[in-house]
Coordinates of C-alpha atoms in Angstrom, one line a residue:
M19 CA -8.5 7.4 17.5
I20 CA -7.6 4.1 19.1
R21 CA -10.1 1.3 19.5
S22 CA -9.2 -1.9 21.5
M23 CA -11.0 -5.2 21.3
A24 CA -10.3 -7.8 24.0
I25 CA -10.9 -11.2 22.4
A26 CA -8.1 -13.1 20.8
F27 CA -8.6 -15.3 17.8
A28 CA -6.0 -17.6 16.3
L29 CA -6.4 -17.1 12.6
F30 CA -4.6 -18.9 9.8
T31 CA -2.2 -16.4 8.2
P32 CA -1.3 -17.1 4.6
M33 CA 1.4 -14.5 4.6
L34 CA 3.3 -16.2 7.4
A35 CA 2.7 -19.6 5.8
M36 CA 5.0 -18.6 2.9
S37 CA 8.7 -18.0 3.1
L38 CA 10.4 -15.0 1.7
G39 CA 11.3 -15.3 -1.9
Q40 CA 8.1 -17.1 -3.0
I41 CA 5.6 -15.6 -5.3
G42 CA 2.0 -16.0 -4.5
P43 CA -0.5 -17.1 -7.1
F44 CA -1.6 -13.6 -7.8
G45 CA 0.1 -12.7 -11.0
G46 CA -1.7 -9.6 -12.1
G47 CA -4.7 -11.2 -13.9
A48 CA -5.7 -11.3 -17.6
N49 CA -6.6 -7.6 -17.5
A50 CA -3.3 -6.4 -16.1
V51 CA -1.9 -3.1 -17.5
R52 CA 1.8 -2.7 -17.8
L53 CA 3.1 0.4 -16.0
W54 CA 5.7 1.0 -18.8
A55 CA 5.1 0.3 -22.4
G56 CA 8.6 -1.0 -22.7
R57 CA 10.9 -2.4 -20.1
A58 CA 10.6 -0.9 -16.6
P59 CA 13.5 1.1 -15.5
G60 CA 16.2 -1.2 -14.2
A61 CA 14.5 -4.4 -15.5
V62 CA 16.9 -7.2 -15.9
A63 CA 14.8 -9.0 -18.5
D64 CA 11.2 -9.1 -19.9
E65 CA 9.8 -12.1 -18.0
P66 CA 6.6 -11.8 -15.8
A67 CA 8.7 -11.1 -12.7
D68 CA 10.2 -8.1 -14.5
I69 CA 7.0 -6.5 -15.5
P70 CA 5.1 -4.4 -12.9
T71 CA 1.4 -4.1 -13.6
I72 CA -1.9 -2.9 -12.2
T73 CA -5.0 -5.0 -12.5
P74 CA -8.2 -2.9 -12.5
Y75 CA -11.3 -3.9 -10.5
L76 CA -13.9 -1.5 -11.7
P77 CA -17.2 -0.8 -10.1
S78 CA -20.5 -0.9 -12.0
P79 CA -21.5 2.5 -13.4
E80 CA -24.5 2.9 -11.1
K81 CA -22.2 2.4 -8.0
A82 CA -19.1 4.3 -9.2
T83 CA -18.1 7.2 -6.9
G84 CA -15.3 8.4 -9.2
A85 CA -12.6 7.6 -6.7
A86 CA -9.8 5.2 -7.2
I87 CA -7.3 3.3 -5.0
V88 CA -4.1 1.5 -5.8
V89 CA -3.7 -1.7 -3.7
C90 CA -0.3 -3.0 -2.6
P91 CA -0.4 -6.5 -1.3
G92 CA 2.1 -7.6 1.3
G93 CA 4.6 -10.4 1.4
G94 CA 7.8 -9.1 2.9
Y95 CA 8.9 -7.7 -0.5
G96 CA 9.5 -11.3 -1.5
F97 CA 6.1 -12.5 -2.6
L98 CA 2.6 -11.1 -3.2
A99 CA -0.1 -12.3 -0.8
D100 CA -3.3 -13.1 -2.7
H101 CA -5.7 -12.4 0.1
E102 CA -4.3 -8.8 0.3
A103 CA -4.7 -8.3 -3.4
I104 CA -7.9 -9.8 -4.9
A105 CA -10.2 -9.4 -1.9
P106 CA -9.5 -5.7 -1.3
G107 CA -9.8 -5.1 -5.0
K108 CA -13.3 -6.6 -5.0
W109 CA -14.2 -5.0 -1.7
L110 CA -13.5 -1.5 -3.2
A111 CA -15.3 -2.2 -6.5
E112 CA -18.4 -3.4 -4.6
R113 CA -18.5 0.0 -2.9
G114 CA -18.0 2.0 -6.0
V115 CA -14.3 2.7 -5.9
A116 CA -12.1 1.7 -8.8
A117 CA -9.3 -0.5 -7.5
F118 CA -6.0 -1.1 -9.2
V119 CA -4.0 -4.0 -7.7
L120 CA -0.3 -3.5 -8.0
K121 CA 2.1 -6.3 -9.0
Y122 CA 5.4 -4.7 -8.1
R123 CA 8.9 -6.2 -8.5
L124 CA 10.3 -8.4 -5.8
A125 CA 13.4 -9.6 -4.1
P126 CA 15.7 -11.4 -4.5
R127 CA 15.5 -10.4 -8.2
Y128 CA 15.0 -6.8 -7.3
H129 CA 15.8 -4.4 -4.5
Y130 CA 15.6 -0.6 -4.1
P131 CA 14.9 1.5 -6.2
A132 CA 12.6 -0.9 -8.2
M133 CA 9.7 -1.1 -5.7
P134 CA 9.4 2.6 -4.9
R135 CA 9.6 3.3 -8.7
D136 CA 6.7 0.9 -9.3
V137 CA 4.3 2.4 -6.7
S138 CA 5.0 6.0 -7.9
R139 CA 4.4 4.9 -11.5
A140 CA 1.2 3.1 -10.6
I141 CA -0.3 6.3 -9.1
R142 CA 0.8 8.3 -12.1
V143 CA -0.7 5.8 -14.6
V144 CA -4.1 5.8 -12.8
R145 CA -4.0 9.6 -12.7
A146 CA -2.9 10.0 -16.3
R147 CA -5.6 7.6 -17.6
A148 CA -8.3 8.9 -15.2
A149 CA -10.7 9.8 -18.0
E150 CA -10.4 6.4 -19.6
W151 CA -11.3 4.7 -16.3
K152 CA -13.8 7.4 -15.4
V153 CA -12.1 8.4 -12.1
D154 CA -11.4 11.7 -10.5
P155 CA -7.6 12.5 -10.8
K156 CA -7.9 14.4 -7.4
R157 CA -9.3 11.3 -5.6
I158 CA -6.7 8.6 -6.1
G159 CA -5.6 6.8 -2.9
I160 CA -3.1 4.1 -1.9
W161 CA -3.7 1.0 0.3
G162 CA -1.1 -1.4 1.5
F163 CA -0.7 -4.4 3.8
S164 CA 2.5 -5.2 5.8
A165 CA 5.4 -4.7 3.4
G166 CA 2.9 -3.4 1.0
G167 CA 2.0 -1.0 3.8
H168 CA 5.6 0.2 3.7
L169 CA 5.3 0.6 -0.1
A170 CA 2.1 2.6 0.4
S171 CA 3.6 4.8 3.1
T172 CA 6.5 5.3 0.7
G173 CA 4.0 6.5 -1.9
A174 CA 2.5 8.8 0.7
T175 CA 5.8 10.4 1.7
H176 CA 8.1 10.1 -1.4
F177 CA 6.1 11.7 -4.1
D178 CA 6.6 14.6 -6.6
D179 CA 4.5 16.8 -8.7
G180 CA 5.7 15.3 -12.0
K181 CA 8.0 16.7 -14.6
P182 CA 6.2 19.1 -17.0
D183 CA 8.9 18.7 -19.7
A184 CA 9.1 14.8 -19.5
E185 CA 8.9 13.1 -22.9
D186 CA 6.7 10.4 -21.3
P187 CA 3.3 12.1 -20.6
I188 CA 2.7 9.8 -17.7
E189 CA 5.7 11.2 -15.9
R190 CA 4.3 14.7 -16.2
V191 CA 1.5 14.1 -13.6
S192 CA 1.8 14.0 -9.8
S193 CA 2.6 10.7 -7.9
R194 CA 1.0 12.0 -4.7
P195 CA -1.9 9.9 -3.4
D196 CA -4.9 11.7 -2.1
C197 CA -5.3 9.3 0.9
A198 CA -3.4 6.4 2.4
I199 CA -4.6 3.2 4.1
L200 CA -2.0 1.3 6.0
C201 CA -2.8 -2.2 7.4
Y202 CA -0.4 -3.7 10.0
P203 CA 2.3 -1.8 8.0
V204 CA 6.0 -2.0 8.0
I205 CA 6.9 1.6 8.4
T206 CA 10.5 1.9 9.5
M207 CA 13.8 0.5 8.4
D208 CA 15.3 1.0 11.9
S209 CA 16.6 -2.4 12.9
S210 CA 15.2 -2.0 16.4
F211 CA 11.5 -2.3 15.3
T212 CA 11.4 -3.0 11.6
H213 CA 10.5 -6.3 9.9
M214 CA 14.0 -7.5 9.0
G215 CA 13.0 -9.7 6.1
S216 CA 11.3 -6.7 4.4
R217 CA 14.3 -4.5 5.1
V218 CA 16.7 -7.0 3.6
N219 CA 14.5 -7.6 0.6
L220 CA 14.1 -3.9 -0.1
L221 CA 17.5 -2.5 0.8
G222 CA 19.9 -5.5 0.9
D223 CA 22.0 -6.9 3.7
N224 CA 24.1 -3.9 4.5
P225 CA 22.2 -0.8 3.4
A226 CA 23.8 2.7 3.6
P227 CA 22.6 4.6 6.7
S228 CA 21.2 7.3 4.4
L229 CA 18.9 4.7 2.8
V230 CA 17.8 3.4 6.2
E231 CA 16.9 6.9 7.2
R232 CA 15.2 7.7 3.9
F233 CA 12.9 4.7 4.0
S234 CA 12.1 5.0 7.7
N235 CA 8.9 6.6 6.6
E236 CA 7.9 7.8 10.0
K237 CA 10.7 10.3 9.6
Q238 CA 9.4 11.4 6.1
V239 CA 6.0 12.7 7.0
T240 CA 5.3 16.3 6.1
A241 CA 2.2 18.6 6.0
K242 CA 1.7 17.3 2.4
T243 CA 1.3 13.7 3.4
P244 CA -2.3 12.7 2.6
P245 CA -4.9 11.8 5.2
T246 CA -4.1 8.4 6.6
F247 CA -6.0 5.5 8.0
I248 CA -4.1 2.8 10.0
F249 CA -5.1 -0.6 11.3
H250 CA -2.9 -2.8 13.5
T251 CA -3.1 -5.3 16.3
A252 CA -1.3 -4.8 19.5
D253 CA 0.3 -8.2 19.7
D254 CA 1.3 -8.5 16.1
G255 CA 4.2 -11.0 16.2
A256 CA 5.8 -10.1 12.9
V257 CA 5.6 -6.3 12.6
P258 CA 5.7 -4.4 15.9
L259 CA 2.8 -2.1 16.7
K260 CA 5.4 0.7 17.1
N261 CA 5.5 1.0 13.3
A262 CA 1.9 2.2 13.2
L263 CA 2.2 4.3 16.4
E264 CA 5.3 6.2 15.1
F265 CA 3.7 7.0 11.7
A266 CA 0.4 8.1 13.4
A267 CA 2.5 10.3 15.8
S268 CA 4.3 11.9 12.9
C269 CA 1.0 12.6 11.2
R270 CA -0.3 14.3 14.3
K271 CA 3.0 16.3 14.6
N272 CA 2.6 17.6 11.0
N273 CA -1.2 18.2 11.2
V274 CA -2.0 15.4 8.8
P275 CA -5.5 13.9 9.4
V276 CA -5.0 10.4 10.8
E277 CA -7.2 7.7 12.2
L278 CA -5.7 4.8 14.0
H279 CA -7.4 1.6 15.0
V280 CA -5.6 -0.8 17.3
Y281 CA -7.1 -4.2 18.2
E282 CA -5.8 -5.8 21.4
H283 CA -5.3 -9.2 19.9
G284 CA -4.8 -10.7 16.4
P285 CA -2.0 -12.2 14.3
H286 CA -0.2 -10.6 11.5
G287 CA -1.5 -10.8 7.9
V288 CA -5.3 -11.0 8.5
G289 CA -6.2 -9.1 5.4
L290 CA -9.9 -8.1 5.5
A291 CA -10.5 -10.7 8.3
Q292 CA -13.9 -11.3 6.8
N293 CA -14.4 -14.5 8.9
D294 CA -13.5 -13.0 12.2
P295 CA -16.3 -11.4 14.2
I296 CA -14.0 -9.1 16.0
L297 CA -11.1 -8.2 13.7
G298 CA -13.5 -8.2 10.7
T299 CA -15.1 -5.0 12.1
W300 CA -12.1 -2.9 11.1
T301 CA -13.3 -2.6 7.5
G302 CA -16.5 -0.9 8.8
H303 CA -14.3 1.8 10.3
L304 CA -12.4 2.1 7.0
E305 CA -15.7 2.4 5.1
A306 CA -16.9 5.2 7.4
W307 CA -13.5 7.0 7.0
L308 CA -13.6 6.7 3.2
K309 CA -17.1 8.3 3.3
Q310 CA -15.8 11.1 5.5
H311 CA -13.0 11.8 3.0
G312 CA -15.2 11.7 -0.1
F313 CA -14.2 8.4 -1.5
L314 CA -17.5 6.7 -0.9
K315 CA -21.0 7.9 -1.3

């Protein structure tokens, strides 16, 4: 479903105000949970930049729906945008969904495969510890913004059922999310319509064609891809709308439930757009969709 709004607003965009390579203030929080007890696979050291974490934002018991969502902030794979981390985490918790904001590894210190490993592990950790956080292991979603949308779409298309004989019990559970929310997402690595900064930070300057193909996630959708909600603006100047359209088309082709909301005007990186009377309506559509799919009461 496509919805168009005809009023343009010039919003300040924190994501575009920072250059690639910078780390936003969001650092995981005091309650951050390490994804690996020891060093993460491929970690070059044990500094904060080397330690992927999830920070829980848990709902009050009377509001809890039992659902959970891992949130992937954007930042071109070079920083983490605060407004796409803390605000969504609180928004979900206020509506009864347990949120887990992912601090994943970043360029230039890291490239593939660190980031895909981190998002898969985050989903496994939440699922493996579902009883502890009082969530349903069959209702764990993924939500990503911009490059975080690429990471979320990677989680939704590059998953596995787990390894039953793994020594690490967390690796025994599935990394498949049960829904995906993609906000103005980078989807493709195709140079004709990707966000090149995200591509370079993820895959490097001269990636092998096989990697470009593999992480052009519009080509990786299957019937097992979870139901997906997509929000984008038609005149996004950083990540072309074609990214969202191609992923939605692939979902339709593979009979994956998909809902697409396209606003006619709006800059990149708006987050929840809570102060915009037009763009801010997108979260109402998301709330209705989450209810439809059993994530909200």
